[in-house]
Coordinates of C-alpha atoms and ligand atoms in Angstrom, one line a residue:
X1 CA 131.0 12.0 -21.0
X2 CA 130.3 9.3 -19.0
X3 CA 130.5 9.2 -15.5
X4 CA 132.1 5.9 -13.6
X5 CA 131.3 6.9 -10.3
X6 CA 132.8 3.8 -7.4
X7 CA 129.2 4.0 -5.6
X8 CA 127.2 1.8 -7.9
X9 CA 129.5 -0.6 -8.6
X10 CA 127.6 -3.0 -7.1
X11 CA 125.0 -5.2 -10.6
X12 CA 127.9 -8.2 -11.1
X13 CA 130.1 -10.5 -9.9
X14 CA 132.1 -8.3 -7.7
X15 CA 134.6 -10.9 -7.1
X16 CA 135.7 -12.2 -10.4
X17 CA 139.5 -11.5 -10.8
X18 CA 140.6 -10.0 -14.1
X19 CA 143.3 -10.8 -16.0
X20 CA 144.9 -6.9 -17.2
X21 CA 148.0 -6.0 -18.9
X22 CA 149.3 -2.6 -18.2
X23 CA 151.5 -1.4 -20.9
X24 CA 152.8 2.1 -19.8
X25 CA 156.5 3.8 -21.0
X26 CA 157.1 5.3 -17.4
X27 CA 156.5 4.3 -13.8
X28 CA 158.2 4.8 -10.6
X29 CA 160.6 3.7 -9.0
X30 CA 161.7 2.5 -12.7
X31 CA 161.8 5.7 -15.1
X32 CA 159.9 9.1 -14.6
X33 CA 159.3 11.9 -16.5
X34 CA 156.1 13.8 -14.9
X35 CA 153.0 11.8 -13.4
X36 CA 152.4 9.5 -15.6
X37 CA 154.9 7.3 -14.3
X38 CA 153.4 8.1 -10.5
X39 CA 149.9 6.9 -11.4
X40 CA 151.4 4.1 -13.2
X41 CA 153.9 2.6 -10.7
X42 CA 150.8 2.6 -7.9
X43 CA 147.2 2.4 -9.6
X44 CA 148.4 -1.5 -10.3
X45 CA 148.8 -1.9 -7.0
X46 CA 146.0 -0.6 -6.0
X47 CA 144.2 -2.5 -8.8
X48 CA 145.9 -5.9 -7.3
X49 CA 144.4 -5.0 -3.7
X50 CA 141.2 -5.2 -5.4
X51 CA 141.9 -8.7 -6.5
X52 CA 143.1 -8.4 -9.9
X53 CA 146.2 -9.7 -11.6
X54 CA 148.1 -7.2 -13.1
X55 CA 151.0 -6.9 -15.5
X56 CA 152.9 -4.3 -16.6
X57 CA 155.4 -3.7 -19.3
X58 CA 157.4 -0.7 -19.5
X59 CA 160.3 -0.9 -21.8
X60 CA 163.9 -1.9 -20.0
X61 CA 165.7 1.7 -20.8
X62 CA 169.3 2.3 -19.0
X63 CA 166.5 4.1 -16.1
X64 CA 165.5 1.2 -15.3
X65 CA 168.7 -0.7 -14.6
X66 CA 170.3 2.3 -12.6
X67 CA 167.4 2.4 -10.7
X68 CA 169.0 -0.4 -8.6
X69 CA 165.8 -2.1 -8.6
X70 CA 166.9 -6.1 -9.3
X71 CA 165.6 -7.5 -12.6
X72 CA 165.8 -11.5 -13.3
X73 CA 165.7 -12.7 -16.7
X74 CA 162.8 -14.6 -17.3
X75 CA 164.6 -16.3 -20.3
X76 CA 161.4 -15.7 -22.8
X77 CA 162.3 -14.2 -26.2
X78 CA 160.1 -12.9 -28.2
X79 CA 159.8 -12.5 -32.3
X80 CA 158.5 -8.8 -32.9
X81 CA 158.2 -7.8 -36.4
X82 CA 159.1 -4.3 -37.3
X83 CA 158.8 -3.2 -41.2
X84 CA 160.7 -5.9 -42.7
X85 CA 162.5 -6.6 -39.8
X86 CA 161.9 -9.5 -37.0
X87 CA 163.6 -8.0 -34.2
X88 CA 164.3 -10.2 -31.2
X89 CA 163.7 -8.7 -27.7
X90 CA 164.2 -10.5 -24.0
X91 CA 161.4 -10.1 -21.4
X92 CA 163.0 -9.1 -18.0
X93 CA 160.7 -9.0 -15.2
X94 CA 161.3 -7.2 -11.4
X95 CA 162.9 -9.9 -8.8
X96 CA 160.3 -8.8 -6.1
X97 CA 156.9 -8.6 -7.3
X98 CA 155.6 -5.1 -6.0
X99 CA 152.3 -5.8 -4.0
X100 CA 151.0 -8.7 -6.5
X101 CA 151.7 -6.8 -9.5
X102 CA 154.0 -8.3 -12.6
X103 CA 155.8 -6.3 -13.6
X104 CA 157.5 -6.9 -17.3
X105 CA 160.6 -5.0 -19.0
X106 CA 161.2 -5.1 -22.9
X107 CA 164.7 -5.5 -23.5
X108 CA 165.8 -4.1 -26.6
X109 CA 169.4 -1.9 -26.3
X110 CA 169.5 -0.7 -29.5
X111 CA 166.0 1.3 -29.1
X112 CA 166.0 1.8 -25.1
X113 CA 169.9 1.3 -23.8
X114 CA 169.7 5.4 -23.9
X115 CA 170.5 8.3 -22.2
X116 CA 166.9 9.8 -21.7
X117 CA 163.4 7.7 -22.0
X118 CA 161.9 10.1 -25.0
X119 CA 164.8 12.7 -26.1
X120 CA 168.2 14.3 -26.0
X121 CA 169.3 17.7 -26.1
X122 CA 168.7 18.2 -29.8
X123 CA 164.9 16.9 -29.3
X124 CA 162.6 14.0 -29.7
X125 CA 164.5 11.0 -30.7
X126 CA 164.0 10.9 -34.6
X127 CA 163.4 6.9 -34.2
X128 CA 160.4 7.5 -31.8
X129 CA 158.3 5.8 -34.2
X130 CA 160.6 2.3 -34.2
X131 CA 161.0 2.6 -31.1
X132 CA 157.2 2.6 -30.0
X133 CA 155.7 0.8 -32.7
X134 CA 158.4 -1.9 -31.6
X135 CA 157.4 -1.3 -27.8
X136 CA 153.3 -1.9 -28.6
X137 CA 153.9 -4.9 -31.1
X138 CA 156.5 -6.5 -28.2
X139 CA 153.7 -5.7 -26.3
X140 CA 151.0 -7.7 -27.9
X141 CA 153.7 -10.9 -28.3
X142 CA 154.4 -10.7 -25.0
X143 CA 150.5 -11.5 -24.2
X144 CA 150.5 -13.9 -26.2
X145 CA 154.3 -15.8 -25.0
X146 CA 152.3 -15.6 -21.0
X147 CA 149.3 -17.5 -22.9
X148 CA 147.1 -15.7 -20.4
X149 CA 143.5 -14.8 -21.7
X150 CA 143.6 -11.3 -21.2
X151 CA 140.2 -9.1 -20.2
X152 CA 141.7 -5.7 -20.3
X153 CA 144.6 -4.2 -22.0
X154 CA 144.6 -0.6 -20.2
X155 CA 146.8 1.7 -22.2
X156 CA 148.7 5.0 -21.3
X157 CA 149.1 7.7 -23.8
X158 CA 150.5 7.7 -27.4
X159 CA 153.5 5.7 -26.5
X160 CA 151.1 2.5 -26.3
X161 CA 148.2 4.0 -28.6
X162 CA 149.1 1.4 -31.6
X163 CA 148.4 -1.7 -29.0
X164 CA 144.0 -1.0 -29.6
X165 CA 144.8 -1.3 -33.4
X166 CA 146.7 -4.2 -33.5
X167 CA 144.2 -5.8 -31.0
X168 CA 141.3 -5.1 -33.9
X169 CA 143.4 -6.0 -36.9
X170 CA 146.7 -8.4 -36.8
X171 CA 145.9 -9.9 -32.8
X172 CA 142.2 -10.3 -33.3
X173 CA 142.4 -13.9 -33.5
X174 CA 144.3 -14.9 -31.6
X175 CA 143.2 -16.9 -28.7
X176 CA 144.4 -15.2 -25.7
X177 CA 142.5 -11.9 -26.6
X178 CA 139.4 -13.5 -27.8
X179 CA 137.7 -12.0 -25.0
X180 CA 139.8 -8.8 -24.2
X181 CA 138.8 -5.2 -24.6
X182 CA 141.3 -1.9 -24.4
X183 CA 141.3 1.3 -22.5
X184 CA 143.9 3.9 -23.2
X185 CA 143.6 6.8 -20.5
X186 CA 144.8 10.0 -22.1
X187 CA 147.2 11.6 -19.5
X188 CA 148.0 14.6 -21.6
X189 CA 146.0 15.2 -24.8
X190 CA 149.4 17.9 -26.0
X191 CA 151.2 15.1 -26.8
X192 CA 150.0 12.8 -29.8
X193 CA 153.2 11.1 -31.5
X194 CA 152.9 12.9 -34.4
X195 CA 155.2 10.7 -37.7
X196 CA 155.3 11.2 -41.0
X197 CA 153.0 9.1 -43.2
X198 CA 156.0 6.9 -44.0
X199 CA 156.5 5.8 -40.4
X200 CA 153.0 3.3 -41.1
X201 CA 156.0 1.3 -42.8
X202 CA 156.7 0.1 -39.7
X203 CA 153.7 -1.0 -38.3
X204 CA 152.7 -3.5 -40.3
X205 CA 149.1 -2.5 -40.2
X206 CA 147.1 -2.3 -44.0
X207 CA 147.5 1.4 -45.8
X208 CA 143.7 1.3 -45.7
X209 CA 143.7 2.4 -41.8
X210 CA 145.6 5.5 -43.4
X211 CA 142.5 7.6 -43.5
X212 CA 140.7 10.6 -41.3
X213 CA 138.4 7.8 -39.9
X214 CA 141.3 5.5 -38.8
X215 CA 145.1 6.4 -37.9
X216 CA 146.1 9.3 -40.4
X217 CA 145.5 13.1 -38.8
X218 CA 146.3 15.6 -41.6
X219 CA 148.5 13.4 -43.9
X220 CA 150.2 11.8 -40.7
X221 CA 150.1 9.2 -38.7
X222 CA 149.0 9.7 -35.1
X223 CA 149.4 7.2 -32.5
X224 CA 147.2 8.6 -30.0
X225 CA 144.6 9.4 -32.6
X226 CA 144.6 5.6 -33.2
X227 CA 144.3 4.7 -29.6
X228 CA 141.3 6.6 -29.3
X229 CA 139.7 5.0 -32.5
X230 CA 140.5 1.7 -31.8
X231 CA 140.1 1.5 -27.8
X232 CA 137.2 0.1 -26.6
X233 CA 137.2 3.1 -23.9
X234 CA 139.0 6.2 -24.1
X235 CA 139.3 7.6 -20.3
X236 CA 141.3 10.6 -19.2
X237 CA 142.8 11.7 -15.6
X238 CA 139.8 13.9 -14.2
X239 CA 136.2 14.7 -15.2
X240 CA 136.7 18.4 -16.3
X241 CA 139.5 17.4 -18.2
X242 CA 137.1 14.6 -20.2
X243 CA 135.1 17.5 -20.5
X244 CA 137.7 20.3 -21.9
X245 CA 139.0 17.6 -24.3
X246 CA 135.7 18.0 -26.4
X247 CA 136.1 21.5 -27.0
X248 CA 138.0 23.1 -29.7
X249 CA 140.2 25.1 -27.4
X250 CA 141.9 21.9 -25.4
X251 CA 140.9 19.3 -27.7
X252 CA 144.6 20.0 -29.8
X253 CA 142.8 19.0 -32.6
X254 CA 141.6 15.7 -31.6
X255 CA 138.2 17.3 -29.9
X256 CA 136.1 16.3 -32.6
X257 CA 137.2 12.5 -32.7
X258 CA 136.8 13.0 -28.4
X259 CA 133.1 14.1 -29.4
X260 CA 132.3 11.4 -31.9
X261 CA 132.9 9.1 -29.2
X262 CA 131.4 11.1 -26.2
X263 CA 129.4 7.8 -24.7
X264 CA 132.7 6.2 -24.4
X265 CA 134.4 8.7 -22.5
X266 CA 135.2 9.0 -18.8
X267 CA 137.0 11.1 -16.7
X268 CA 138.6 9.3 -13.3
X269 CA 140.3 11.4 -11.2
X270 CA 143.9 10.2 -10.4
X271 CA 144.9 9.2 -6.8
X272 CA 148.0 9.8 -4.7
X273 CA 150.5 7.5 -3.1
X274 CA 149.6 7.9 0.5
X275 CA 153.1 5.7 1.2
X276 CA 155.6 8.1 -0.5
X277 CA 153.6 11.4 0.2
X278 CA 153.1 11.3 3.7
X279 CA 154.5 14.2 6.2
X280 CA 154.4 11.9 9.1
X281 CA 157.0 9.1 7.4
X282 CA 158.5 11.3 4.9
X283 CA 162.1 9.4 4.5
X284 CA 163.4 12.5 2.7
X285 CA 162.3 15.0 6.0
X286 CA 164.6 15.7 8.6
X287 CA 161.1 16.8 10.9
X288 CA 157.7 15.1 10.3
X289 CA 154.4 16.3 11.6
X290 CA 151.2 15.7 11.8
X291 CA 147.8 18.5 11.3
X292 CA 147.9 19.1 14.3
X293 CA 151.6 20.0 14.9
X294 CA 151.7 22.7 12.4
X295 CA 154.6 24.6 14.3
X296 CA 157.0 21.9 13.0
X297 CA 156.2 22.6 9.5
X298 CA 157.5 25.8 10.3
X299 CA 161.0 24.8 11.3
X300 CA 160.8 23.0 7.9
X301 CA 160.7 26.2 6.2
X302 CA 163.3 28.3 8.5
X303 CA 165.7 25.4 7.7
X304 CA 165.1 25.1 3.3
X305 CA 165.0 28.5 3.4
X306 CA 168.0 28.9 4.9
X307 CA 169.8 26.4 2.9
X308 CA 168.3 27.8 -0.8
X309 CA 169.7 31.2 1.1
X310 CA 166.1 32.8 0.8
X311 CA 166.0 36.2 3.5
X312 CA 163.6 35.2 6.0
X313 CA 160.9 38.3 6.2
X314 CA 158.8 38.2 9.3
X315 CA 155.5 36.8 8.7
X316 CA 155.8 36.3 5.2
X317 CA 154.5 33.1 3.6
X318 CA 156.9 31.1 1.6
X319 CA 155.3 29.8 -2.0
X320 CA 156.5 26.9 -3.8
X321 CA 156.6 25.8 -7.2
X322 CA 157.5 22.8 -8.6
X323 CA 156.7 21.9 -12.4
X324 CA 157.9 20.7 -15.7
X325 CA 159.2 24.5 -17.1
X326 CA 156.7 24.1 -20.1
X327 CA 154.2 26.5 -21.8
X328 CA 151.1 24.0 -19.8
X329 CA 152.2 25.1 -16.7
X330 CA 151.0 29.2 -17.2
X331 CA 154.5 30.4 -16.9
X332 CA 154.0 32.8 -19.0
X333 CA 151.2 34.5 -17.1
X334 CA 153.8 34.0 -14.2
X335 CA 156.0 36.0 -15.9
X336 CA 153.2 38.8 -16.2
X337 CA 153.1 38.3 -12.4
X338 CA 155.8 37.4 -10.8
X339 CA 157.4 41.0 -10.1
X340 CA 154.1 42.2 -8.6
X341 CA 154.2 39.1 -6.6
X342 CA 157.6 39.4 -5.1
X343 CA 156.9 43.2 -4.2
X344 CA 154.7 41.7 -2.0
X345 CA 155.3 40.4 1.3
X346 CA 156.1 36.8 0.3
X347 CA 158.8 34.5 -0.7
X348 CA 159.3 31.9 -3.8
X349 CA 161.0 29.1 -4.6
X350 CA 161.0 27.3 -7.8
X351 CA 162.2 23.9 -9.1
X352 CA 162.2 22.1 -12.5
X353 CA 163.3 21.9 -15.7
X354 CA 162.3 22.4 -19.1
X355 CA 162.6 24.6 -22.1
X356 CA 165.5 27.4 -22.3
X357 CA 163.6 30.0 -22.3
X358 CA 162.1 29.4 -19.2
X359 CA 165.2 28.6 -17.8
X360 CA 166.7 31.8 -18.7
X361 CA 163.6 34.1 -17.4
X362 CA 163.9 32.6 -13.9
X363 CA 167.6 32.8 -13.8
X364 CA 167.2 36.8 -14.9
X365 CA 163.7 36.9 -12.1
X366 CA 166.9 35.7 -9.7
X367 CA 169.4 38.2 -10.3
X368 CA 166.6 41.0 -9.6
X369 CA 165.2 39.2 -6.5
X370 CA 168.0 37.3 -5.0
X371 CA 166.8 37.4 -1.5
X372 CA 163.4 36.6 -2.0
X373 CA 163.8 34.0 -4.5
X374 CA 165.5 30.7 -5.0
X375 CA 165.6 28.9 -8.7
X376 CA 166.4 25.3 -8.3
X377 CA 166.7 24.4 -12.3
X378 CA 166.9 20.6 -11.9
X379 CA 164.9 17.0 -11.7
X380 CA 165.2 16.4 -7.8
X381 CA 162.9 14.3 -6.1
X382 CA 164.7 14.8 -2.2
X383 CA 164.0 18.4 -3.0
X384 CA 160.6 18.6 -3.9
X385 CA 159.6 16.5 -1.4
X386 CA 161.0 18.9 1.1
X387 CA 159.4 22.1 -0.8
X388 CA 156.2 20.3 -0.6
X389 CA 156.8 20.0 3.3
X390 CA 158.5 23.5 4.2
X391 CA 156.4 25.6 1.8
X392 CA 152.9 27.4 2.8
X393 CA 151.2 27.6 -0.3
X394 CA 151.9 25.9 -3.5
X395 CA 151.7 27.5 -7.4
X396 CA 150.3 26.2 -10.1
X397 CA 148.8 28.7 -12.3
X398 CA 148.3 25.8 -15.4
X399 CA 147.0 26.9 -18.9
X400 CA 145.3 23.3 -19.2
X401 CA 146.2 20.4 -16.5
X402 CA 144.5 17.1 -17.0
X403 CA 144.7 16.2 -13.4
X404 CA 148.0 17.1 -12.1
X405 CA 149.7 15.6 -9.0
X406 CA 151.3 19.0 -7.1
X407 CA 148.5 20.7 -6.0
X408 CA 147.2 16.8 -4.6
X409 CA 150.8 16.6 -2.9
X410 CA 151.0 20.3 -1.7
X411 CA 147.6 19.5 0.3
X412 CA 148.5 16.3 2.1
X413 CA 151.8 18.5 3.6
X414 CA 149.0 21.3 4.8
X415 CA 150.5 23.4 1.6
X416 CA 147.6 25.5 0.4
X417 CA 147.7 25.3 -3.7
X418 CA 146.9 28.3 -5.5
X419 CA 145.7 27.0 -8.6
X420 CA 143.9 27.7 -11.8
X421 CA 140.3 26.6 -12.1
X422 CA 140.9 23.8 -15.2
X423 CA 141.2 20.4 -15.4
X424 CA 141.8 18.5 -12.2
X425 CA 142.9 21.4 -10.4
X426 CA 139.5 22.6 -11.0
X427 CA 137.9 18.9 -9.5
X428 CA 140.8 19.1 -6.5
X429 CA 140.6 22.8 -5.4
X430 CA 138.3 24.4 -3.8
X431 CA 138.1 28.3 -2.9
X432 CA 138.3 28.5 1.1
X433 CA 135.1 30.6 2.1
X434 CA 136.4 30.7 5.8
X435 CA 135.0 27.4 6.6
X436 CA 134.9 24.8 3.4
X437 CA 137.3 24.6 1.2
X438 CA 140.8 23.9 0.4
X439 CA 142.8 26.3 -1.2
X440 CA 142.5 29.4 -3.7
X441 CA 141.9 29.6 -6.9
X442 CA 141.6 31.7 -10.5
X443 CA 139.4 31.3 -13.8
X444 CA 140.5 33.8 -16.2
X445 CA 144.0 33.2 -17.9
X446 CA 146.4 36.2 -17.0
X447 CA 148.6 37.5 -14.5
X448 CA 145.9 39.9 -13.3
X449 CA 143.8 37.1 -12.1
X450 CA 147.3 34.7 -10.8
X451 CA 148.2 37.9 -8.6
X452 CA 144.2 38.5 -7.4
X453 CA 143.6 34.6 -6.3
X454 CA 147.3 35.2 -4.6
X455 CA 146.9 38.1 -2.7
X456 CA 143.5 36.6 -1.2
X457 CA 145.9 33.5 -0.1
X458 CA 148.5 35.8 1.7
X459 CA 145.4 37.9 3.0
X460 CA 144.4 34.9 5.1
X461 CA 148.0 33.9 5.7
X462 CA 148.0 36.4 8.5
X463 CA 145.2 35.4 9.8
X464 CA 146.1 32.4 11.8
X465 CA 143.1 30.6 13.2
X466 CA 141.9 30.7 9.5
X467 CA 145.0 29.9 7.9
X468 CA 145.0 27.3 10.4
X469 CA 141.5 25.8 9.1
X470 CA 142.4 26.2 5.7
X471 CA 145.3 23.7 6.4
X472 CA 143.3 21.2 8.3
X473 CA 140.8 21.2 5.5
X474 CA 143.6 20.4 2.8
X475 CA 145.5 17.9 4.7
X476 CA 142.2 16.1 5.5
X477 CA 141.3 15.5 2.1
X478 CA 141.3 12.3 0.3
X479 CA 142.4 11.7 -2.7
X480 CA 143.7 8.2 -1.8
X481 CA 144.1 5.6 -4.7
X482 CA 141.4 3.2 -3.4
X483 CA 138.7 5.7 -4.5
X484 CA 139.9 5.9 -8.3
X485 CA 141.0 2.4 -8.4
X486 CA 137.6 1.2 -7.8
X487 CA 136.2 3.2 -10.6
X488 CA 138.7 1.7 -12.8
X489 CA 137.2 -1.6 -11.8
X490 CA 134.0 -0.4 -12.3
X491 CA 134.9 0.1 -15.9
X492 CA 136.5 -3.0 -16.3
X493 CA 133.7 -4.8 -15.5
X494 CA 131.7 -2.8 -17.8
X495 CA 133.7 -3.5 -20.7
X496 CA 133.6 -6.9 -19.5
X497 CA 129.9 -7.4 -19.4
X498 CA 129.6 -6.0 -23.0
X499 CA 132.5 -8.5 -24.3
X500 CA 130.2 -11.3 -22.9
X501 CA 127.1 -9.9 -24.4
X502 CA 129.0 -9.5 -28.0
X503 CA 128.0 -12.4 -30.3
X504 CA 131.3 -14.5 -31.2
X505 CA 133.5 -12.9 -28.5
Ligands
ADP1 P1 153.0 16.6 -15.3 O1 152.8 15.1 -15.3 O2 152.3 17.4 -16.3 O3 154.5 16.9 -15.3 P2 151.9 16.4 -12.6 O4 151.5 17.5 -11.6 O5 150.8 15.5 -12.9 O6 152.5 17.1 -13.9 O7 153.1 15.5 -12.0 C1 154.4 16.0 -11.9 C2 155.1 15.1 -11.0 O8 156.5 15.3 -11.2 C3 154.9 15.5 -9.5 O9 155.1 14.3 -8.7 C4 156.0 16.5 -9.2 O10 156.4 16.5 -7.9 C5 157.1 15.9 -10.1 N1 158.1 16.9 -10.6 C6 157.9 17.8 -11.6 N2 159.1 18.5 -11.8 C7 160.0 18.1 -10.9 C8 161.3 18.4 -10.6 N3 162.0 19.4 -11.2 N4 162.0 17.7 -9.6 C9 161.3 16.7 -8.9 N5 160.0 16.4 -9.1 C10 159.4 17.0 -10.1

């Protein structure tokens, strides 16, 4: 693993401007399913500040128009081939370029006027394959339609983990990407786009990349798998995550294919929006504070918790949780813990959604512990912004995360996470040892260990100079976007350099 690091970045021609397209299938404020669409609505920007010219393409899904956000047409059509098919998609693009940064729709209603970005509530939508092998071909004619010449395509995840292929097979001559490399940063290594081998129908790619060395994993076709054959760089969302990733135990299968290519690996921990997550601005608080008015946090909490009708015990701290309700998250070692936890002297609130199961357990946890507990089974962003805000400490207790956004949030409110030691929660938390650190956290994976790291943070809770250090420590941290934007562009002019040096490109 390979690290980037934003200190040495100095050895080139710091202010060359880079041409980069961004394809991504989320971002805010256009569609959002978890934090991929975060870091993709603001590391362009941040990218832009830095002087580079970015465009990104997301596909126009219903989201996207109900987002309110204008769109103007930009009246170029482009030709995308699917199977037999030449399917014909419009380019829409954002009426008020955000901060410098392009930003490109793919209009295609019959794959993206839906419901939901990925699913519906039988499951993933069976066409997933059309619909993202359409997505990463538009993506690659859209490049060309600009007639830009590109030096980075920086891809996100399976949904765009055919575009490294096609720019090694069917795009490799063509002019505009003489000179282009690809990244595709791995935001979450559980999910692969796993089709059946029949699906390379629609690709249009030769059956010879059908094999263990190219696109096939076990008889089918894998676009992430691809990506990470074909990129140029595979980079993931924190360094112990590139790390974990290698190992059979996270690697989901793909670990040995993460080792092969070990020297092309990094790990660059994500950033936070300092613009939406701020406690001081916070459009969606009724009360904003600052570290050093702490006591106003406090009449955050008295008023959510009166509202999510939670019985106020004296003293008690008041735990949030906010999370995709999905086996990642460690909610079943929350399960082994959570009635230990609320016969203690604390309080919990909990919001997301996800599977039924999950759904069900917290709905029976409620009926046991109605006045200690509130279970808020929704997508609400007003709400979790004022959980962040109101809550003292902040859960998440993740079987793997590969950087995760919560425990980054929880900290800039002065919300202590309580966190398992993986991924970037291991690279984000540290345990407070009464004068460094930021938070508390757990190695082993069980409820024994969840309820341990948890009764040391209520411990301290009572202790309110320390508690009070604690806070200061974790709203003081930065994890600002400037940092892990500028070892993006560190990267880029890596890859850059070696494009130059490679005969013929
Ligand atoms: P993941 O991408 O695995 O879901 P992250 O921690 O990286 O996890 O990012 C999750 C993002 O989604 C955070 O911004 C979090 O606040 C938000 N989020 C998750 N669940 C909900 C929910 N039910 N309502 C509102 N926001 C949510």
């Amino acid at each position: 693993m390979i690290q980037i690091g934003w200190g040495n970045y100095k050895g080139w021609d710091d202010t060359v401007t880079m041409k980069i397209l961004f394809p991504v299938s989320e971002a805010v404020p256009f569609a959002k399913t978890g934090g991929l669409a975060d870091v993709a609505g603001t590391l362009p920007q941040a990218l832009a500040r830095l002087g580079h010219e970015v465009y990104t393409v997301l596909p126009l899904y219903r989201h996207v128009r109900n987002t309110g956000v204008g769109l103007n047409s930009t009246r170029l059509k482009l030709s995308v081939p699917l199977g037999n098919q030449v399917l014909s998609a419009e380019v829409w693009e954002a009426q008020t370029p955000s901060n410098g940064v392009h930003q490109y729709f793919i209009q295609y209603d019959p794959f993206f006027d839906r419901a939901e970005l990925y699913h519906n509530a039988e499951g993933d939508y069976r066409d997933n394959d059309q619909r993202f092998t359409f997505f990463c071909r538009a993506v690659m004619e859209l490049g060309i339609t600009l007639g830009q010449s590109w030096d980075i395509i920086h891809c996100h995840d399976w949904h765009t983990g055919l575009i490294p292929v096609y720019l090694k097979t069917l795009y490799a001559h063509e002019t505009v990407y003489r000179h282009c490399r690809s990244v595709i940063t791995i935001h979450n290594l559980a999910y692969q786009g796993l089709f059946p081998r029949e699906s390379m129908s629609y690709t249009g790619l030769p059956d010879s990349l059908f094999s263990a060395e190219g696109v096939e994993f076990w008889g089918r076709l894998n676009f992430l798998k691809s990506g990470l054959i074909f990129a140029d760089w595979i980079n993931t969302v924190s360094p112990t995550y590139a790390r974990e990733i290698q190992t059979a135990e996270l690697g989901h299968g793909l670990d040995g294919v993460l080792r092969q290519r070990k020297h092309e690996l990094s790990g660059i921990l994500n950033g936070l929006d300092y613009t939406i997550w701020n406690p001081q601005n916070d459009p969606f608080l009724p009360i904003h504070f600052q570290p050093h008015e702490l006591e106003r946090k406090q009449e955050l909490k008295a008023e959510l918790m009166e509202e999510q009708r939670i019985f106020a015990i004296k003293d008690a701290p008041l735990v949030g949780m906010i999370s995709r309700l999905d086996e990642q998250k460690g909610l079943d070692i929350l399960a082994e813990a959570a009635e230990t936890l609320l016969n203690l002297n604390m309080h919990l609130i909990i919001l997301g959604t996800g599977t039924r199961k999950f759904h069900e357990y917290f709905l029976h946890l409620k009926s046991k512990f109605a006045r200690k507990l509130a279970v808020n089974l929704a997508f609400n962003n007003e709400l979790a912004h004022r959980i962040y805000a109101a809550s003292d400490m902040f859960l998440m207790p993740s079987r793997f995360e590969p950087c995760g956004l919560g425990q980054l949030i929880a900290m800039r409110y002065g919300t202590i996470p309580i966190v398992r030691h993986t991924g970037g929660l291991a690279d984000t938390v540290i345990e407070f040892d009464g004068k460094q650190g930021n938070g508390f956290c757990f190695q082993e994976y069980s409820g024994h260990a969840l309820v341990n790291a948890a009764r040391r943070a209520f411990d301290l809770y009572q202790d309110k100079d320390a508690w009070q250090k604690v806070v200061h420590n974790a709203m003081q941290a930065d994890f600002s976007w400037e940092r892990a934007a500028g070892e993006y562009h560190v990267l880029y002019h890596r890859l850059r350099e070696a494009a130059a040096a490679t005969p013929g490109a």
